[in-house]
mmCIF file of C-alpha atoms in Angstrom:
data_model
loop_
_atom_site.group_PDB
_atom_site.id
_atom_site.type_symbol
_atom_site.label_atom_id
_atom_site.label_comp_id
_atom_site.label_asym_id
_atom_site.label_seq_id
_atom_site.Cartn_x
_atom_site.Cartn_y
_atom_site.Cartn_z
ATOM 1 C CA UNK A 741 13.319 -88.245 -40.419
ATOM 2 C CA UNK A 742 16.729 -85.804 -39.512
ATOM 3 C CA UNK A 743 18.757 -87.591 -37.013
ATOM 4 C CA UNK A 744 22.152 -85.992 -35.589
ATOM 5 C CA UNK A 745 25.826 -86.108 -36.416
ATOM 6 C CA UNK A 746 26.244 -88.751 -33.969
ATOM 7 C CA UNK A 747 23.320 -91.166 -34.451
ATOM 8 C CA UNK A 748 25.067 -91.445 -37.992
ATOM 9 C CA UNK A 749 27.965 -91.169 -37.233
ATOM 10 C CA UNK A 750 26.554 -94.981 -34.675
ATOM 11 C CA UNK A 751 24.404 -95.405 -37.880
ATOM 12 C CA UNK A 752 27.726 -95.449 -40.301
ATOM 13 C CA UNK A 753 29.819 -97.242 -37.780
ATOM 14 C CA UNK A 754 27.451 -99.981 -37.577
ATOM 15 C CA UNK A 755 27.354 -100.595 -41.334
ATOM 16 C CA UNK A 756 30.536 -100.622 -41.537
ATOM 17 C CA UNK A 757 31.038 -103.340 -38.595
ATOM 18 C CA UNK A 758 28.725 -105.287 -40.260
ATOM 19 C CA UNK A 759 30.609 -104.988 -43.722
ATOM 20 C CA UNK A 760 33.651 -106.223 -42.327
ATOM 21 C CA UNK A 761 31.338 -109.099 -41.131
ATOM 22 C CA UNK A 762 30.430 -110.194 -44.352
ATOM 23 C CA UNK A 763 33.752 -109.637 -46.132
ATOM 24 C CA UNK A 764 35.258 -111.799 -43.894
ATOM 25 C CA UNK A 765 32.583 -114.649 -43.954
ATOM 26 C CA UNK A 766 33.232 -114.473 -48.181
ATOM 27 C CA UNK A 767 36.473 -114.394 -47.291
ATOM 28 C CA UNK A 768 36.473 -117.697 -45.888
ATOM 29 C CA UNK A 769 33.957 -119.380 -47.789
ATOM 30 C CA UNK A 770 36.032 -118.779 -50.452
ATOM 31 C CA UNK A 771 38.913 -120.210 -48.815
ATOM 32 C CA UNK A 772 37.412 -123.363 -48.557
ATOM 33 C CA UNK A 773 36.190 -123.272 -51.836
ATOM 34 C CA UNK A 774 39.350 -122.639 -53.496
ATOM 35 C CA UNK A 775 41.883 -124.396 -50.928
ATOM 36 C CA UNK A 776 43.859 -127.101 -53.018
ATOM 37 C CA UNK A 777 43.501 -130.765 -51.479
ATOM 38 C CA UNK A 778 46.615 -131.263 -49.270
ATOM 39 C CA UNK A 779 48.322 -134.709 -50.656
ATOM 40 C CA UNK A 780 47.761 -137.657 -48.268
ATOM 41 C CA UNK A 781 50.791 -138.340 -46.627
ATOM 42 C CA UNK A 782 51.825 -141.700 -44.246
ATOM 43 C CA UNK A 783 51.552 -141.083 -40.914
ATOM 44 C CA UNK A 784 54.363 -142.458 -39.202
ATOM 45 C CA UNK A 785 53.465 -143.918 -34.907
ATOM 46 C CA UNK A 786 56.022 -141.136 -33.359
ATOM 47 C CA UNK A 787 52.915 -138.702 -35.409
ATOM 48 C CA UNK A 788 50.377 -140.822 -34.102
ATOM 49 C CA UNK A 789 51.819 -140.742 -30.848
ATOM 50 C CA UNK A 790 51.754 -136.581 -30.696
ATOM 51 C CA UNK A 791 48.605 -136.817 -32.385
ATOM 52 C CA UNK A 792 46.705 -138.529 -29.318
ATOM 53 C CA UNK A 793 48.398 -136.397 -26.910
ATOM 54 C CA UNK A 794 47.414 -133.287 -28.206
ATOM 55 C CA UNK A 795 44.624 -131.251 -25.673
ATOM 56 C CA UNK A 796 41.512 -130.421 -27.568
ATOM 57 C CA UNK A 797 41.482 -126.840 -28.651
ATOM 58 C CA UNK A 798 39.521 -124.535 -25.927
ATOM 59 C CA UNK A 799 36.070 -123.543 -27.245
ATOM 60 C CA UNK A 800 35.385 -119.812 -27.027
ATOM 61 C CA UNK A 801 33.936 -118.547 -23.919
ATOM 62 C CA UNK A 802 30.111 -117.805 -24.318
ATOM 63 C CA UNK A 803 29.378 -113.792 -23.685
ATOM 64 C CA UNK A 804 28.135 -112.827 -19.927
ATOM 65 C CA UNK A 805 24.884 -111.576 -19.256
ATOM 66 C CA UNK A 806 26.384 -108.268 -19.146
ATOM 67 C CA UNK A 807 27.974 -108.398 -23.256
ATOM 68 C CA UNK A 808 25.218 -110.072 -24.648
ATOM 69 C CA UNK A 809 22.411 -107.299 -23.647
ATOM 70 C CA UNK A 810 25.099 -103.830 -23.547
ATOM 71 C CA UNK A 811 23.525 -103.067 -26.933
ATOM 72 C CA UNK A 812 20.119 -101.854 -24.442
ATOM 73 C CA UNK A 813 22.122 -98.570 -23.524
ATOM 74 C CA UNK A 814 23.694 -97.809 -26.832
ATOM 75 C CA UNK A 815 19.603 -97.987 -27.954
ATOM 76 C CA UNK A 816 19.207 -95.388 -25.390
ATOM 77 C CA UNK A 817 20.927 -92.801 -26.440
ATOM 78 C CA UNK A 818 19.723 -93.732 -29.833
ATOM 79 C CA UNK A 819 16.280 -92.790 -28.050
ATOM 80 C CA UNK A 820 17.317 -90.020 -26.770
ATOM 81 C CA UNK A 821 17.968 -88.049 -29.722
ATOM 82 C CA UNK A 822 15.394 -89.442 -31.587
ATOM 83 C CA UNK A 823 12.280 -88.797 -29.085
ATOM 84 C CA UNK A 824 12.023 -84.706 -30.120
ATOM 85 C CA UNK A 825 10.488 -86.313 -33.758
ATOM 86 C CA UNK A 826 8.794 -89.443 -31.990
ATOM 87 C CA UNK A 827 5.044 -89.115 -33.415
ATOM 88 C CA UNK A 828 2.703 -92.376 -33.393
ATOM 89 C CA UNK A 829 1.148 -90.830 -36.685
ATOM 90 C CA UNK A 830 4.399 -89.360 -38.577
ATOM 91 C CA UNK A 831 6.943 -91.898 -37.612
ATOM 92 C CA UNK A 832 5.545 -95.553 -36.390
ATOM 93 C CA UNK A 833 8.674 -97.237 -36.729
ATOM 94 C CA UNK A 834 10.520 -94.808 -34.211
ATOM 95 C CA UNK A 835 8.351 -95.983 -31.415
ATOM 96 C CA UNK A 836 8.683 -99.491 -32.592
ATOM 97 C CA UNK A 837 12.373 -99.268 -32.099
ATOM 98 C CA UNK A 838 11.779 -97.417 -28.735
ATOM 99 C CA UNK A 839 10.038 -100.443 -27.657
ATOM 100 C CA UNK A 840 12.350 -102.478 -29.015
ATOM 101 C CA UNK A 841 15.655 -101.131 -26.736
ATOM 102 C CA UNK A 842 12.714 -100.932 -23.945
ATOM 103 C CA UNK A 843 13.120 -104.578 -23.966
ATOM 104 C CA UNK A 844 16.788 -105.157 -24.774
ATOM 105 C CA UNK A 845 17.091 -102.300 -21.346
ATOM 106 C CA UNK A 846 14.765 -104.306 -18.928
ATOM 107 C CA UNK A 847 16.755 -107.520 -20.109
ATOM 108 C CA UNK A 848 19.896 -105.506 -19.028
ATOM 109 C CA UNK A 849 18.262 -105.015 -15.589
ATOM 110 C CA UNK A 850 17.509 -108.694 -14.994
ATOM 111 C CA UNK A 851 20.880 -109.515 -15.193
ATOM 112 C CA UNK A 852 22.301 -106.605 -12.954
ATOM 113 C CA UNK A 853 19.756 -108.480 -10.299
ATOM 114 C CA UNK A 854 21.864 -110.967 -10.181
ATOM 115 C CA UNK A 855 25.066 -109.236 -9.418
ATOM 116 C CA UNK A 856 24.582 -107.477 -5.989
ATOM 117 C CA UNK A 857 28.190 -105.623 -6.568
ATOM 118 C CA UNK A 858 25.719 -103.458 -9.485
ATOM 119 C CA UNK A 859 23.683 -101.585 -7.152
ATOM 120 C CA UNK A 860 24.382 -98.068 -8.635
ATOM 121 C CA UNK A 861 24.678 -99.582 -11.739
ATOM 122 C CA UNK A 862 20.586 -101.079 -11.172
ATOM 123 C CA UNK A 863 19.651 -97.891 -10.110
ATOM 124 C CA UNK A 864 20.493 -96.103 -12.898
ATOM 125 C CA UNK A 865 19.495 -98.766 -15.269
ATOM 126 C CA UNK A 866 15.906 -98.018 -13.182
ATOM 127 C CA UNK A 867 15.925 -94.653 -13.616
ATOM 128 C CA UNK A 868 16.371 -95.220 -17.727
ATOM 129 C CA UNK A 869 13.572 -97.835 -18.027
ATOM 130 C CA UNK A 870 11.294 -94.824 -15.780
ATOM 131 C CA UNK A 871 11.776 -92.482 -18.052
ATOM 132 C CA UNK A 872 11.580 -94.450 -21.277
ATOM 133 C CA UNK A 873 8.266 -95.641 -19.658
ATOM 134 C CA UNK A 874 7.321 -92.342 -19.290
ATOM 135 C CA UNK A 875 8.191 -90.327 -22.569
ATOM 136 C CA UNK A 876 5.740 -93.347 -24.238
ATOM 137 C CA UNK A 877 2.968 -92.067 -22.226
ATOM 138 C CA UNK A 878 2.430 -95.719 -19.960
ATOM 139 C CA UNK A 879 1.950 -93.434 -16.943
ATOM 140 C CA UNK A 880 0.884 -95.992 -14.034
ATOM 141 C CA UNK A 881 3.775 -98.528 -15.597
ATOM 142 C CA UNK A 882 5.645 -95.649 -15.291
ATOM 143 C CA UNK A 883 5.232 -94.372 -11.915
ATOM 144 C CA UNK A 884 5.858 -98.506 -10.656
ATOM 145 C CA UNK A 885 9.198 -97.977 -12.449
ATOM 146 C CA UNK A 886 9.910 -94.632 -10.663
ATOM 147 C CA UNK A 887 8.914 -96.882 -7.301
ATOM 148 C CA UNK A 888 11.373 -99.726 -8.113
ATOM 149 C CA UNK A 889 14.613 -97.029 -8.837
ATOM 150 C CA UNK A 890 13.552 -95.563 -5.613
ATOM 151 C CA UNK A 891 13.684 -99.062 -3.758
ATOM 152 C CA UNK A 892 16.835 -99.684 -5.015
ATOM 153 C CA UNK A 893 18.223 -95.936 -4.021
ATOM 154 C CA UNK A 894 17.112 -96.926 -0.462
ATOM 155 C CA UNK A 895 19.328 -100.114 -0.719
ATOM 156 C CA UNK A 896 22.342 -98.135 -1.437
ATOM 157 C CA UNK A 897 25.035 -98.272 1.572
ATOM 158 C CA UNK A 898 24.394 -94.898 3.867
ATOM 159 C CA UNK A 899 27.330 -93.068 2.611
ATOM 160 C CA UNK A 900 26.384 -93.325 -0.925
ATOM 161 C CA UNK A 901 22.687 -93.059 -0.544
ATOM 162 C CA UNK A 902 23.809 -89.374 1.186
ATOM 163 C CA UNK A 903 26.164 -88.113 -1.547
ATOM 164 C CA UNK A 904 25.507 -85.455 -4.299
ATOM 165 C CA UNK A 905 25.173 -88.172 -6.699
ATOM 166 C CA UNK A 906 22.000 -89.835 -5.102
ATOM 167 C CA UNK A 907 20.310 -86.989 -4.236
ATOM 168 C CA UNK A 908 20.378 -86.032 -7.571
ATOM 169 C CA UNK A 909 18.596 -89.580 -8.869
ATOM 170 C CA UNK A 910 16.308 -88.819 -5.773
ATOM 171 C CA UNK A 911 14.846 -85.761 -7.079
ATOM 172 C CA UNK A 912 14.495 -87.255 -10.444
ATOM 173 C CA UNK A 913 12.745 -90.044 -8.618
ATOM 174 C CA UNK A 914 10.393 -86.977 -7.061
ATOM 175 C CA UNK A 915 9.987 -84.978 -10.106
ATOM 176 C CA UNK A 916 9.189 -88.359 -12.639
ATOM 177 C CA UNK A 917 6.674 -89.512 -10.063
ATOM 178 C CA UNK A 918 5.142 -86.085 -10.055
ATOM 179 C CA UNK A 919 4.787 -85.810 -13.197
ATOM 180 C CA UNK A 920 3.266 -89.084 -14.110
ATOM 181 C CA UNK A 921 0.573 -88.456 -11.407
ATOM 182 C CA UNK A 922 0.182 -85.022 -13.284
ATOM 183 C CA UNK A 923 -0.624 -86.939 -16.064
ATOM 184 C CA UNK A 924 -3.154 -89.539 -14.998
ATOM 185 C CA UNK A 925 -5.041 -86.336 -13.541
ATOM 186 C CA UNK A 926 -3.891 -86.879 -9.760
ATOM 187 C CA UNK A 927 -2.480 -83.002 -8.969
ATOM 188 C CA UNK A 928 -2.844 -82.620 -5.510
ATOM 189 C CA UNK A 929 -0.518 -85.942 -4.684
ATOM 190 C CA UNK A 930 1.926 -84.846 -7.384
ATOM 191 C CA UNK A 931 2.358 -81.640 -5.824
ATOM 192 C CA UNK A 932 3.863 -83.446 -2.821
ATOM 193 C CA UNK A 933 6.442 -85.030 -5.146
ATOM 194 C CA UNK A 934 7.436 -82.006 -6.853
ATOM 195 C CA UNK A 935 7.613 -79.688 -3.531
ATOM 196 C CA UNK A 936 10.710 -82.927 -2.770
ATOM 197 C CA UNK A 937 11.816 -82.937 -5.833
ATOM 198 C CA UNK A 938 12.897 -78.941 -5.099
ATOM 199 C CA UNK A 939 13.682 -79.348 -1.454
ATOM 200 C CA UNK A 940 16.369 -82.191 -2.394
ATOM 201 C CA UNK A 941 17.651 -79.909 -5.241
ATOM 202 C CA UNK A 942 17.988 -76.727 -3.093
ATOM 203 C CA UNK A 943 20.096 -78.588 -0.591
ATOM 204 C CA UNK A 944 22.796 -79.568 -3.447
ATOM 205 C CA UNK A 945 22.915 -75.696 -4.474
ATOM 206 C CA UNK A 946 23.186 -74.278 -1.509
ATOM 207 C CA UNK A 947 25.657 -76.399 -0.034
ATOM 208 C CA UNK A 948 27.871 -75.220 -3.717
ATOM 209 C CA UNK A 949 27.425 -72.433 -3.467
ATOM 210 C CA UNK A 950 27.312 -71.377 0.239
ATOM 211 C CA UNK A 951 27.792 -67.192 0.106
ATOM 212 C CA UNK A 952 24.737 -66.084 -2.031
ATOM 213 C CA UNK A 953 26.180 -62.711 -2.406
ATOM 214 C CA UNK A 954 29.083 -63.533 -4.748
ATOM 215 C CA UNK A 955 28.093 -63.743 -8.370
ATOM 216 C CA UNK A 956 29.445 -66.583 -10.458
ATOM 217 C CA UNK A 957 32.965 -65.020 -12.177
ATOM 218 C CA UNK A 958 32.237 -65.298 -16.447
ATOM 219 C CA UNK A 959 34.925 -67.447 -17.126
ATOM 220 C CA UNK A 960 35.187 -69.867 -14.133
ATOM 221 C CA UNK A 961 32.161 -71.504 -13.848
ATOM 222 C CA UNK A 962 32.153 -74.711 -11.903
ATOM 223 C CA UNK A 963 30.327 -77.175 -14.054
ATOM 224 C CA UNK A 964 28.587 -79.390 -11.003
ATOM 225 C CA UNK A 965 27.508 -75.707 -9.306
ATOM 226 C CA UNK A 966 25.575 -74.740 -13.016
ATOM 227 C CA UNK A 967 23.924 -78.147 -13.024
ATOM 228 C CA UNK A 968 22.686 -77.952 -9.954
ATOM 229 C CA UNK A 969 21.547 -74.220 -10.784
ATOM 230 C CA UNK A 970 19.682 -75.790 -13.712
ATOM 231 C CA UNK A 971 18.192 -78.564 -11.644
ATOM 232 C CA UNK A 972 16.653 -76.125 -9.496
ATOM 233 C CA UNK A 973 14.802 -73.467 -12.184
ATOM 234 C CA UNK A 974 13.450 -76.831 -13.379
ATOM 235 C CA UNK A 975 12.159 -78.009 -10.016
ATOM 236 C CA UNK A 976 10.113 -74.553 -9.704
ATOM 237 C CA UNK A 977 9.196 -74.920 -13.149
ATOM 238 C CA UNK A 978 7.399 -78.599 -12.727
ATOM 239 C CA UNK A 979 6.130 -77.481 -9.275
ATOM 240 C CA UNK A 980 4.719 -74.005 -10.980
ATOM 241 C CA UNK A 981 3.182 -75.929 -13.624
ATOM 242 C CA UNK A 982 1.096 -78.164 -10.975
ATOM 243 C CA UNK A 983 -0.350 -75.397 -8.882
ATOM 244 C CA UNK A 984 -1.067 -73.898 -12.483
ATOM 245 C CA UNK A 985 -2.721 -77.012 -13.275
ATOM 246 C CA UNK A 986 -4.695 -77.097 -9.690
ATOM 247 C CA UNK A 987 -6.356 -73.410 -10.301
ATOM 248 C CA UNK A 988 -3.530 -72.017 -8.024
ATOM 249 C CA UNK A 989 -3.005 -69.335 -10.495
ATOM 250 C CA UNK A 990 -0.911 -66.765 -7.703
ATOM 251 C CA UNK A 991 1.158 -69.766 -5.688
ATOM 252 C CA UNK A 992 2.205 -70.600 -9.446
ATOM 253 C CA UNK A 993 3.329 -66.955 -10.250
ATOM 254 C CA UNK A 994 5.109 -66.710 -7.378
ATOM 255 C CA UNK A 995 6.566 -69.848 -8.261
ATOM 256 C CA UNK A 996 8.158 -68.781 -10.876
ATOM 257 C CA UNK A 997 9.580 -65.740 -9.993
ATOM 258 C CA UNK A 998 11.238 -67.875 -7.415
ATOM 259 C CA UNK A 999 13.193 -69.837 -9.924
ATOM 260 C CA UNK A 1000 13.469 -66.479 -12.614
ATOM 261 C CA UNK A 1001 15.499 -64.492 -9.362
ATOM 262 C CA UNK A 1002 18.200 -66.988 -10.050
ATOM 263 C CA UNK A 1003 19.719 -66.019 -13.041
ATOM 264 C CA UNK A 1004 19.720 -62.035 -11.827
ATOM 265 C CA UNK A 1005 21.786 -63.100 -8.550
ATOM 266 C CA UNK A 1006 23.983 -65.228 -10.662
ATOM 267 C CA UNK A 1007 25.007 -62.936 -13.239
ATOM 268 C CA UNK A 1008 26.049 -65.898 -15.483
ATOM 269 C CA UNK A 1009 24.738 -68.619 -16.833
ATOM 270 C CA UNK A 1010 25.949 -71.830 -19.020
ATOM 271 C CA UNK A 1011 24.459 -72.700 -22.017
ATOM 272 C CA UNK A 1012 22.618 -76.051 -20.206
ATOM 273 C CA UNK A 1013 21.646 -73.245 -17.393
ATOM 274 C CA UNK A 1014 19.975 -70.701 -20.491
ATOM 275 C CA UNK A 1015 18.024 -73.165 -21.426
ATOM 276 C CA UNK A 1016 16.136 -73.784 -17.897
ATOM 277 C CA UNK A 1017 15.674 -70.306 -17.341
ATOM 278 C CA UNK A 1018 14.274 -70.269 -21.594
ATOM 279 C CA UNK A 1019 11.377 -72.870 -20.271
ATOM 280 C CA UNK A 1020 11.012 -70.628 -17.219
ATOM 281 C CA UNK A 1021 10.546 -67.498 -18.794
ATOM 282 C CA UNK A 1022 8.094 -69.792 -21.428
ATOM 283 C CA UNK A 1023 6.187 -71.253 -18.227
ATOM 284 C CA UNK A 1024 5.592 -67.693 -16.605
ATOM 285 C CA UNK A 1025 4.552 -65.793 -20.081
ATOM 286 C CA UNK A 1026 2.137 -68.819 -20.416
ATOM 287 C CA UNK A 1027 0.669 -67.960 -17.548
ATOM 288 C CA UNK A 1028 0.593 -64.038 -17.898
ATOM 289 C CA UNK A 1029 -1.613 -64.406 -21.050
ATOM 290 C CA UNK A 1030 -3.875 -67.065 -19.735
ATOM 291 C CA UNK A 1031 -4.756 -64.201 -16.952
ATOM 292 C CA UNK A 1032 -4.690 -61.303 -20.133
ATOM 293 C CA UNK A 1033 -1.975 -59.887 -19.054
ATOM 294 C CA UNK A 1034 -0.790 -59.819 -22.884
ATOM 295 C CA UNK A 1035 2.033 -57.262 -22.319
ATOM 296 C CA UNK A 1036 3.456 -58.972 -19.423
ATOM 297 C CA UNK A 1037 3.552 -62.288 -21.503
ATOM 298 C CA UNK A 1038 4.959 -60.326 -24.586
ATOM 299 C CA UNK A 1039 7.826 -59.225 -22.287
ATOM 300 C CA UNK A 1040 8.497 -62.804 -21.139
ATOM 301 C CA UNK A 1041 8.204 -64.340 -24.419
ATOM 302 C CA UNK A 1042 10.665 -61.841 -26.041
ATOM 303 C CA UNK A 1043 13.331 -62.309 -23.594
ATOM 304 C CA UNK A 1044 12.673 -66.289 -24.055
ATOM 305 C CA UNK A 1045 13.322 -65.378 -27.534
ATOM 306 C CA UNK A 1046 16.378 -63.431 -27.994
ATOM 307 C CA UNK A 1047 17.839 -65.308 -25.238
ATOM 308 C CA UNK A 1048 17.130 -69.086 -27.238
ATOM 309 C CA UNK A 1049 18.557 -67.152 -30.518
ATOM 310 C CA UNK A 1050 21.750 -66.212 -29.109
ATOM 311 C CA UNK A 1051 22.307 -69.829 -27.818
ATOM 312 C CA UNK A 1052 21.280 -71.175 -30.962
ATOM 313 C CA UNK A 1053 23.845 -69.451 -32.983
ATOM 314 C CA UNK A 1054 26.586 -69.367 -30.498
ATOM 315 C CA UNK A 1055 29.269 -71.287 -30.345
ATOM 316 C CA UNK A 1056 27.852 -74.196 -27.815
ATOM 317 C CA UNK A 1057 27.398 -78.370 -28.039
ATOM 318 C CA UNK A 1058 25.411 -79.221 -30.554
ATOM 319 C CA UNK A 1059 22.358 -80.480 -28.506
ATOM 320 C CA UNK A 1060 22.047 -77.217 -26.811
ATOM 321 C CA UNK A 1061 22.078 -75.241 -29.670
ATOM 322 C CA UNK A 1062 19.269 -77.819 -31.103
ATOM 323 C CA UNK A 1063 17.069 -77.184 -28.197
ATOM 324 C CA UNK A 1064 17.466 -73.631 -27.965
ATOM 325 C CA UNK A 1065 16.735 -73.440 -31.568
ATOM 326 C CA UNK A 1066 13.398 -75.805 -31.023
ATOM 327 C CA UNK A 1067 12.179 -73.357 -28.176
ATOM 328 C CA UNK A 1068 13.075 -69.977 -30.846
ATOM 329 C CA UNK A 1069 10.729 -71.835 -33.146
ATOM 330 C CA UNK A 1070 8.087 -72.463 -30.829
ATOM 331 C CA UNK A 1071 7.678 -68.691 -29.271
ATOM 332 C CA UNK A 1072 7.161 -67.335 -33.580
ATOM 333 C CA UNK A 1073 3.430 -67.818 -33.257
ATOM 334 C CA UNK A 1074 2.353 -66.332 -29.664
ATOM 335 C CA UNK A 1075 4.789 -63.614 -30.294
ATOM 336 C CA UNK A 1076 3.002 -62.584 -33.431
ATOM 337 C CA UNK A 1077 -0.509 -62.840 -31.799
ATOM 338 C CA UNK A 1078 -0.342 -61.224 -29.277
ATOM 339 C CA UNK A 1079 1.574 -58.348 -31.254
ATOM 340 C CA UNK A 1080 -1.168 -58.361 -33.208
ATOM 341 C CA UNK A 1081 -3.527 -58.533 -30.403
ATOM 342 C CA UNK A 1082 -2.177 -55.386 -29.005
ATOM 343 C CA UNK A 1083 -1.754 -53.028 -32.033
ATOM 344 C CA UNK A 1084 -5.535 -53.662 -32.651
ATOM 345 C CA UNK A 1085 -6.122 -52.627 -29.121
ATOM 346 C CA UNK A 1086 -3.854 -49.683 -29.930
ATOM 347 C CA UNK A 1087 -6.004 -48.969 -33.049
ATOM 348 C CA UNK A 1088 -9.701 -49.181 -31.519
ATOM 349 C CA UNK A 1089 -8.114 -46.568 -28.230
ATOM 350 C CA UNK A 1090 -6.961 -44.248 -31.118
ATOM 351 C CA UNK A 1091 -10.461 -44.813 -33.319
ATOM 352 C CA UNK A 1092 -12.349 -43.049 -30.182
ATOM 353 C CA UNK A 1093 -14.083 -39.833 -29.984
ATOM 354 C CA UNK A 1094 -11.617 -36.801 -28.390
ATOM 355 C CA UNK A 1095 -14.143 -35.553 -26.011
ATOM 356 C CA UNK A 1096 -15.016 -39.337 -24.367
ATOM 357 C CA UNK A 1097 -14.219 -39.774 -21.376
ATOM 358 C CA UNK A 1098 -11.165 -41.841 -20.636
ATOM 359 C CA UNK A 1099 -11.154 -44.173 -18.278
ATOM 360 C CA UNK A 1100 -7.900 -46.355 -18.778
ATOM 361 C CA UNK A 1101 -4.425 -44.981 -19.816
ATOM 362 C CA UNK A 1102 -4.080 -45.034 -23.496
ATOM 363 C CA UNK A 1103 -2.137 -48.165 -24.418
ATOM 364 C CA UNK A 1104 1.292 -47.572 -26.046
ATOM 365 C CA UNK A 1105 2.804 -49.043 -29.246
ATOM 366 C CA UNK A 1106 4.343 -52.495 -28.783
ATOM 367 C CA UNK A 1107 7.869 -52.315 -28.106
ATOM 368 C CA UNK A 1108 9.972 -53.231 -30.660
ATOM 369 C CA UNK A 1109 12.676 -54.103 -27.842
ATOM 370 C CA UNK A 1110 11.726 -56.013 -24.775
ATOM 371 C CA UNK A 1111 12.141 -54.114 -21.471
ATOM 372 C CA UNK A 1112 14.498 -55.504 -19.477
ATOM 373 C CA UNK A 1113 13.452 -56.313 -15.880
ATOM 374 C CA UNK A 1114 16.714 -57.295 -15.117
ATOM 375 C CA UNK A 1115 19.941 -57.069 -16.267
ATOM 376 C CA UNK A 1116 20.976 -59.629 -19.120
ATOM 377 C CA UNK A 1117 22.365 -62.858 -18.346
ATOM 378 C CA UNK A 1118 26.058 -63.276 -19.458
ATOM 379 C CA UNK A 1119 26.184 -66.512 -21.394
ATOM 380 C CA UNK A 1120 29.384 -68.274 -19.699
ATOM 381 C CA UNK A 1121 31.684 -69.838 -22.763
ATOM 382 C CA UNK A 1122 32.326 -73.812 -22.824
ATOM 383 C CA UNK A 1123 35.852 -75.026 -22.508
ATOM 384 C CA UNK A 1124 34.868 -78.241 -25.062
ATOM 385 C CA UNK A 1125 33.448 -76.276 -27.575
ATOM 386 C CA UNK A 1126 35.163 -76.502 -30.984
ATOM 387 C CA UNK A 1127 35.678 -72.732 -32.282
ATOM 388 C CA UNK A 1128 35.468 -72.487 -36.176
ATOM 389 C CA UNK A 1129 38.577 -72.642 -38.142
ATOM 390 C CA UNK A 1130 39.398 -69.511 -39.598
ATOM 391 C CA UNK A 1131 38.317 -68.919 -43.443
ATOM 392 C CA UNK A 1132 40.657 -68.121 -45.883
ATOM 393 C CA UNK A 1133 40.055 -64.663 -47.949
ATOM 394 C CA UNK A 1134 38.726 -66.275 -51.314
ATOM 395 C CA UNK A 1135 40.557 -65.024 -54.901
ATOM 396 C CA UNK A 1136 38.504 -63.151 -57.206
ATOM 397 C CA UNK A 1137 40.944 -62.422 -59.817
ATOM 398 C CA UNK A 1138 39.636 -65.375 -62.064
ATOM 399 C CA UNK A 1139 36.080 -64.165 -61.334
ATOM 400 C CA UNK A 1140 36.955 -60.704 -62.542
ATOM 401 C CA UNK A 1141 38.863 -61.756 -65.557
ATOM 402 C CA UNK A 1142 35.699 -63.481 -67.094
ATOM 403 C CA UNK A 1143 33.553 -60.393 -66.023
ATOM 404 C CA UNK A 1144 35.474 -57.963 -68.020
#
C-alpha cells in the first residue's frame, strides 16, 4: 500500500517515539541492576525527624478525557489520506483501522458532551463521525449522525450560528443527508437537501463577491472566496447528479451548465476550484454520453483531461496534484472509447455509395484538440507552494574523457 509523505512522516514520528520510550525503559532497567548497594548509615535523631516531616511525593496527575482521546483526530487524518485506496477486498486492514479510528472518535465526542463550552468542537467532531460513517457505507447510521450534527449546530448561539463557518457546516450537513438518502434510493427526499445545500453556498458566495461583473485577479484570489466558489460548484454537481438519477435529464443538464458558467465568469481559478470544475465537467460529459451525444461528451472529457493534466504537473500542494492525477487517469478509457466510436462512424459514412441520398451531414474528423466553448481558465499560483530548487548543470568532462 502506498502512503503519502505526510503519512510516512507521521509513521516515522510514531516509530521514533516508540523507540525513545523503549530505550528509556531499558536504560532505567539497567540502572536498577548495575547500581551498587549503598553502605548502611546509622540514622541520627535529627535525620529521623527530618524524614518524618518530609511531605509525600506528589502523584502524577491523570490524563484528562481530551488528552486520553486526542489520538482520534490524528487517526482521522490518516483515514482521510488512505480512504482513496480503501477496498474491502484488497485492503481489509485499512478498513479495520478506519473502524478503530471511528471508535476513538466516538469516545472523543462522548468526552465533549460533558463540556458545555466545547459546543463548536462538538459540531465539528459530529461532522467527522458522520462523514466517516458515510464513507464506510453505513448510510442509515450516517444519516442519524448528520441529524445529530444538525441538532448540535442549532444549539450554538445565534451570533455563531449565523456566521459563515456555521453556514458552511450547515451546507455540509445538508449535502451529507442528501447523499445518504440518494444511496438508499430515496432520491426525491435527497433532492430537497441538495437544494438547501446549494442555496446556502450561493448565499455565502454572493456575500463574498457582491460585484459579479468584476472578474478575479490572477495574483490576488481571496482564499475564502475560492473556497466558496468551489463549494458552489460541488453543490451544483450533487444536485445535478440527483436530478439525473431521478430521470430529469434536462434539469440535470441545466444544473450542470449553471455550475460550469462560474469559471468563465471568474476567469481565474485556484487549484482547489479547478478540481471542482473538473468533476463538474466529467459529470456533464457522462450525462451527454448517456444521451447519445458522444461529441459533446468528448469535448467535455477532453477539457477535463487537459486541465487535470496541468494541475497534476503544476507546482501545487501534493494533495491537489494527487487528486488531479487520479481524475486524469480516470478519463483515459472513456476518451479512447468515444474516439474509437467516432472513427468507426466516420469510416461507415465514408464507405457509403456516392449516389446514396445524404440524410445527415457527414461527420467531421475527430479533433486532436477540443474546441474551446469558453476561454480557458487561468490557474492562479498558490503562494504557499514551494518552488523547486534550481539544479546545477552537470559536468560531463570526465564522461567525455572516458568516451574518447
